[in-house]
Short mmCIF file of C-alpha atoms and ligand atoms in Angstrom, two decimals:
data_model
loop_
_atom_site.label_atom_id
_atom_site.label_comp_id
_atom_site.label_asym_id
_atom_site.label_seq_id
_atom_site.Cartn_x
_atom_site.Cartn_y
_atom_site.Cartn_z
CA MET F 1 14.45 -24.88 -7.10
CA ASP F 2 10.82 -25.30 -6.02
CA ARG F 3 12.08 -26.63 -2.67
CA ILE F 4 13.25 -23.13 -1.84
CA TRP F 5 9.72 -22.19 -0.80
CA GLU F 6 9.81 -24.71 2.03
CA THR F 7 13.18 -23.62 3.41
CA THR F 8 13.76 -21.11 6.19
CA HIS F 9 15.06 -17.58 5.88
CA THR F 10 16.24 -16.45 9.29
CA VAL F 11 14.65 -13.16 10.26
CA GLU F 12 17.20 -11.04 12.12
CA GLN F 13 16.21 -9.64 15.52
CA ALA F 14 16.81 -6.15 14.09
CA ALA F 15 14.01 -6.76 11.58
CA VAL F 16 11.66 -8.00 14.31
CA ASP F 17 12.47 -4.90 16.37
CA ALA F 18 11.96 -2.60 13.36
CA TYR F 19 8.61 -4.21 12.58
CA GLY F 20 7.56 -3.93 16.24
CA GLN F 21 8.42 -0.25 16.28
CA ASP F 22 7.47 0.87 12.76
CA GLY F 23 4.76 -1.60 11.69
CA CYS F 24 6.75 -2.19 8.51
CA VAL F 25 10.10 -3.57 7.49
CA THR F 26 11.79 -4.48 4.23
CA ILE F 27 13.92 -7.59 4.24
CA ARG F 28 16.51 -7.38 1.49
CA GLY F 29 17.40 -10.54 -0.37
CA ALA F 30 14.72 -12.61 1.38
CA LEU F 31 13.98 -14.64 -1.75
CA PRO F 32 16.24 -15.99 -4.50
CA SER F 33 15.69 -14.03 -7.70
CA GLU F 34 15.80 -17.17 -9.91
CA ALA F 35 12.82 -18.67 -8.07
CA LEU F 36 10.89 -15.44 -8.45
CA MET F 37 11.69 -15.22 -12.15
CA GLN F 38 10.32 -18.74 -12.58
CA VAL F 39 6.98 -17.89 -10.99
CA ARG F 40 6.73 -14.43 -12.56
CA GLY F 41 5.73 -15.89 -15.94
CA GLU F 42 2.92 -17.86 -14.28
CA ILE F 43 1.67 -14.73 -12.51
CA ARG F 44 1.79 -12.72 -15.75
CA ARG F 45 -0.23 -15.38 -17.56
CA ALA F 46 -2.76 -15.61 -14.73
CA VAL F 47 -3.20 -11.83 -14.72
CA ARG F 48 -3.72 -11.78 -18.50
CA GLN F 49 -6.35 -14.54 -18.20
CA HIS F 50 -8.20 -13.35 -15.12
CA ALA F 51 -7.97 -9.54 -14.97
CA ALA F 52 -11.30 -7.82 -15.52
CA PRO F 53 -11.51 -5.94 -18.83
CA ALA F 54 -10.13 -2.46 -18.25
CA LEU F 55 -10.92 0.97 -19.65
CA PRO F 56 -8.07 3.04 -21.13
CA LEU F 57 -6.07 4.57 -18.24
CA ALA F 58 -7.40 8.09 -18.85
CA GLN F 59 -10.99 6.92 -18.37
CA ARG F 60 -10.42 5.05 -15.10
CA ASN F 61 -11.05 6.31 -11.59
CA THR F 62 -8.21 6.77 -9.09
CA TYR F 63 -8.46 3.21 -7.71
CA GLN F 64 -8.51 1.66 -11.17
CA ARG F 65 -5.55 3.76 -12.33
CA ALA F 66 -3.49 2.65 -9.31
CA PHE F 67 -3.29 -1.03 -10.18
CA THR F 68 -4.78 -4.03 -11.91
CA GLN F 69 -5.67 -6.53 -9.21
CA VAL F 70 -6.14 -10.28 -9.56
CA THR F 71 -6.81 -12.17 -6.34
CA ASN F 72 -6.35 -15.64 -4.89
CA LEU F 73 -4.07 -16.91 -7.62
CA TRP F 74 -3.08 -19.74 -5.25
CA GLN F 75 -6.45 -21.25 -6.00
CA ILE F 76 -5.92 -21.42 -9.75
CA ASN F 77 -2.23 -22.17 -10.29
CA GLN F 78 -0.09 -24.69 -8.42
CA ARG F 79 3.23 -22.96 -9.07
CA ILE F 80 1.85 -19.71 -7.68
CA ALA F 81 0.37 -21.65 -4.74
CA GLN F 82 3.89 -22.82 -3.85
CA VAL F 83 4.81 -19.19 -3.26
CA ALA F 84 1.55 -18.00 -1.70
CA CYS F 85 1.44 -20.94 0.71
CA SER F 86 5.18 -21.16 1.25
CA ALA F 87 6.41 -22.00 4.74
CA ARG F 88 9.38 -19.69 4.13
CA LEU F 89 7.29 -16.53 3.80
CA ALA F 90 4.65 -17.61 6.34
CA GLU F 91 7.34 -18.25 8.95
CA MET F 92 8.78 -14.79 8.33
CA ALA F 93 5.32 -13.28 8.85
CA THR F 94 4.84 -15.29 12.05
CA VAL F 95 8.21 -14.30 13.47
CA LEU F 96 7.73 -10.62 12.66
CA MET F 97 4.33 -10.54 14.37
CA GLY F 98 5.53 -12.65 17.29
CA CYS F 99 2.52 -14.95 17.13
CA GLU F 100 2.22 -18.75 17.11
CA GLY F 101 1.25 -19.18 13.48
CA VAL F 102 -0.54 -17.66 10.50
CA ARG F 103 -3.32 -18.46 8.07
CA MET F 104 -3.90 -17.33 4.51
CA TYR F 105 -6.27 -14.36 4.17
CA HIS F 106 -5.75 -13.91 0.45
CA ASP F 107 -3.07 -13.27 -2.15
CA GLN F 108 -3.11 -10.88 -5.07
CA ALA F 109 -1.11 -9.68 -8.05
CA LEU F 110 -0.94 -5.88 -8.16
CA ILE F 111 0.23 -4.53 -11.49
CA LYS F 112 0.78 -0.81 -11.74
CA GLU F 113 0.68 -0.30 -15.47
CA ALA F 114 3.19 1.82 -17.35
CA GLY F 115 1.86 5.34 -16.88
CA GLY F 116 -0.45 4.16 -14.07
CA GLY F 117 -1.47 6.44 -11.21
CA ALA F 118 -0.45 6.63 -7.55
CA THR F 119 -1.89 4.25 -4.95
CA PRO F 120 -3.60 6.60 -2.47
CA TRP F 121 -2.56 6.59 1.19
CA HIS F 122 -4.55 4.04 3.19
CA CYS F 123 -4.36 1.26 5.77
CA ASP F 124 -5.55 -2.21 4.81
CA GLN F 125 -7.38 -3.27 7.91
CA PHE F 126 -10.21 -0.88 7.06
CA TYR F 127 -11.28 -3.74 4.76
CA TRP F 128 -10.71 -6.74 7.04
CA PRO F 129 -13.33 -8.20 9.43
CA VAL F 130 -10.87 -9.72 11.86
CA ASP F 131 -10.60 -9.41 15.66
CA THR F 132 -6.81 -9.09 15.80
CA ASP F 133 -4.07 -6.59 15.03
CA ASN F 134 -1.84 -9.51 14.06
CA THR F 135 -2.31 -9.08 10.32
CA ILE F 136 0.51 -8.55 7.87
CA THR F 137 1.06 -8.20 4.13
CA ALA F 138 4.15 -9.49 2.37
CA TRP F 139 4.66 -7.25 -0.67
CA ILE F 140 6.88 -9.05 -3.15
CA PRO F 141 8.26 -7.22 -6.18
CA LEU F 142 8.54 -9.41 -9.27
CA GLN F 143 11.30 -7.23 -10.74
CA ASP F 144 13.67 -4.49 -9.62
CA ILE F 145 11.47 -1.47 -8.89
CA ALA F 146 12.91 2.03 -9.19
CA LEU F 147 11.42 4.99 -7.35
CA GLU F 148 9.81 6.34 -10.52
CA GLN F 149 7.97 3.03 -11.00
CA GLY F 150 5.89 3.40 -7.84
CA PRO F 151 7.32 1.07 -5.16
CA LEU F 152 5.26 0.63 -2.01
CA SER F 153 6.21 3.30 0.58
CA PHE F 154 5.33 3.62 4.25
CA ALA F 155 4.72 6.05 7.09
CA ARG F 156 6.77 4.38 9.83
CA GLY F 157 5.03 4.06 13.17
CA SER F 158 1.72 5.30 11.74
CA ALA F 159 -0.43 2.37 12.93
CA SER F 160 -1.30 4.34 16.05
CA TYR F 161 -3.00 7.04 13.95
CA ALA F 162 -6.66 6.20 14.52
CA LEU F 163 -8.30 8.97 12.48
CA GLY F 164 -7.69 7.38 9.09
CA ARG F 165 -8.92 3.91 9.93
CA GLY F 166 -12.33 4.56 8.42
CA LEU F 167 -11.08 5.58 4.97
CA SER F 168 -11.19 3.33 1.90
CA ILE F 169 -8.58 3.74 -0.85
CA SER F 170 -9.81 6.90 -2.55
CA ASP F 171 -9.13 10.53 -3.40
CA GLU F 172 -10.43 11.32 0.08
CA SER F 173 -7.96 8.97 1.80
CA GLU F 174 -5.15 10.50 -0.25
CA SER F 175 -6.01 14.09 0.62
CA GLN F 176 -6.71 13.46 4.33
CA LEU F 177 -3.81 11.12 4.97
CA LYS F 178 -1.16 12.84 2.87
CA ALA F 179 -1.18 15.72 5.35
CA ALA F 180 -1.46 13.52 8.46
CA MET F 181 1.34 11.18 7.38
CA ALA F 182 3.78 14.08 7.04
CA ASP F 183 4.19 13.75 10.84
CA TYR F 184 5.75 10.28 10.51
CA PRO F 185 9.14 9.20 9.13
CA TYR F 186 8.64 8.33 5.47
CA GLU F 187 10.21 5.21 4.01
CA SER F 188 10.36 5.14 0.24
CA THR F 189 13.07 3.06 -1.37
CA ALA F 190 13.75 1.23 -4.59
CA PHE F 191 13.42 -2.56 -4.43
CA ALA F 192 15.60 -5.25 -5.94
CA LEU F 193 14.13 -8.56 -7.06
CA GLY F 194 14.32 -10.75 -3.95
CA ASP F 195 13.51 -7.99 -1.44
CA VAL F 196 10.23 -8.41 0.43
CA SER F 197 8.51 -5.75 2.49
CA PHE F 198 6.08 -6.52 5.30
CA HIS F 199 3.51 -4.08 6.71
CA SER F 200 0.86 -4.45 9.36
CA GLY F 201 -2.84 -4.03 8.66
CA TRP F 202 -2.98 -0.64 10.38
CA THR F 203 0.24 0.84 8.97
CA TYR F 204 -0.45 3.56 6.41
CA HIS F 205 1.22 3.22 3.05
CA HIS F 206 0.97 4.41 -0.52
CA ALA F 207 2.83 4.15 -3.82
CA GLY F 208 3.77 6.82 -6.30
CA PRO F 209 2.70 6.74 -9.96
CA ASN F 210 4.49 4.60 -12.50
CA GLU F 211 6.27 7.16 -14.61
CA THR F 212 8.09 4.57 -16.71
CA ASN F 213 7.17 2.62 -19.85
CA HIS F 214 7.23 -0.71 -18.00
CA ASP F 215 4.56 -2.24 -15.80
CA ARG F 216 5.39 -2.47 -12.09
CA GLU F 217 4.62 -6.04 -11.08
CA ALA F 218 4.12 -7.13 -7.47
CA PHE F 219 2.58 -10.12 -5.74
CA THR F 220 1.26 -9.88 -2.20
CA ILE F 221 0.22 -12.37 0.44
CA ILE F 222 -1.94 -11.31 3.38
CA TYR F 223 -1.59 -13.37 6.56
CA ILE F 224 -3.72 -13.34 9.68
CA ASP F 225 -2.96 -14.75 13.12
CA LYS F 226 -4.00 -18.41 13.09
CA ALA F 227 -6.31 -17.66 16.06
CA ALA F 228 -8.14 -14.77 14.35
CA THR F 229 -11.93 -14.72 14.52
CA LEU F 230 -14.45 -12.95 12.31
CA THR F 231 -15.84 -9.68 13.60
CA GLY F 232 -16.93 -6.15 12.73
CA LEU F 233 -19.11 -6.73 9.67
CA THR F 234 -20.02 -3.07 9.87
CA THR F 235 -19.40 -1.95 6.30
CA PRO F 236 -20.19 -3.34 2.84
CA PHE F 237 -16.41 -3.66 2.31
CA ARG F 238 -16.02 -5.95 5.32
CA GLN F 239 -19.14 -7.90 4.45
CA TYR F 240 -17.70 -8.46 0.96
CA ASP F 241 -14.37 -9.56 2.42
CA ALA F 242 -16.04 -11.99 4.84
CA ARG F 243 -18.07 -13.58 2.01
CA THR F 244 -15.13 -13.73 -0.36
CA TRP F 245 -12.11 -14.63 1.79
CA CYS F 246 -13.74 -16.41 4.75
CA PRO F 247 -16.75 -18.19 3.18
CA GLY F 248 -19.14 -19.79 5.63
CA ILE F 249 -17.49 -18.32 8.74
CA LYS F 250 -19.95 -16.81 11.23
CA PRO F 251 -19.20 -13.72 13.38
CA GLY F 252 -17.19 -14.72 16.44
CA ALA F 253 -15.93 -17.97 14.86
CA LEU F 254 -12.37 -18.94 14.06
CA ILE F 255 -11.47 -17.99 10.47
CA ASN F 256 -10.72 -21.51 9.31
CA SER F 257 -12.57 -21.91 6.01
CA PRO F 258 -10.89 -23.96 3.26
CA LEU F 259 -9.59 -20.63 1.93
CA ASN F 260 -7.74 -19.98 5.21
CA PRO F 261 -5.31 -22.84 5.74
CA ILE F 262 -2.64 -22.54 8.41
CA LEU F 263 0.53 -21.83 6.43
CA PHE F 264 2.99 -21.93 9.30
CA GLU F 265 2.87 -22.63 13.04
CA PHE F 266 5.44 -23.23 15.70
CA THR F 267 5.03 -26.66 17.19
CA PRO F 268 4.60 -26.45 20.97
O1 AKG P 1 1.03 -2.21 -4.79
C1 AKG P 1 0.41 -1.18 -4.53
O2 AKG P 1 0.48 -0.16 -5.22
C2 AKG P 1 -0.47 -1.14 -3.32
C3 AKG P 1 -0.27 -2.30 -2.43
C4 AKG P 1 -0.96 -2.20 -1.12
O3 AKG P 1 -1.56 -1.22 -0.77
C5 AKG P 1 -0.89 -3.36 -0.23
O4 AKG P 1 -0.34 -4.41 -0.60
O5 AKG P 1 -1.40 -3.25 0.90
#
């Protein structure tokens, strides 16, 4: 079963076109559910071991209520690394972006607890000190996710909206972007185990609250173009990201630290 992570899933041209137009696309049935169920237990254990101690939900701020976040699990668990570094997913990311190959930026488990709050509207690349728009997140549900559990949802075609690019995930991003994103087609759907959504670094997205009694479990992998260089260390957020996800890389240099292996490339 572990071999599945090294096999190919053909990305249909319609998905490439949708991603090119909308900056997001959900590929249904991209991963076999049995393989995901096998790794889910490992991710749950890793989250229990490595999540920072949390306040009761009512005492947390908006960001903390949105999800519990544990990052770079590929570094601490080999079974999870098989998924995070899988050629199958990395090839899909490469094909969708139309580039020659991708590197790891980082992975993370994002658990929206039972009763947890909404994930405010935002775009990810606010945080990322990279010189390219070829960045993409694979958002992988670890269970079926109903609408009332807070699946990730997108404003299609919103990457061109420049005014929100300076907003971190916050009450401010929610209030400013909620109104602005009403101008874009909204994509909010339930997910089945095995579906994977991809969104670009500048595409705005959010997730509703988890109104159920069960945690919403997702694992994400962020890929960058294999030719990406480090740039724009203009905010404490980006300086933190550079130190944490691209250690030792200087501004202007290729992002090729040991934490950024090439996960897939087309051979010339
Ligand atoms: O899972 C969530 O609620 C948020 C995920 C997200 O914003 C992302 O993966 O970029």
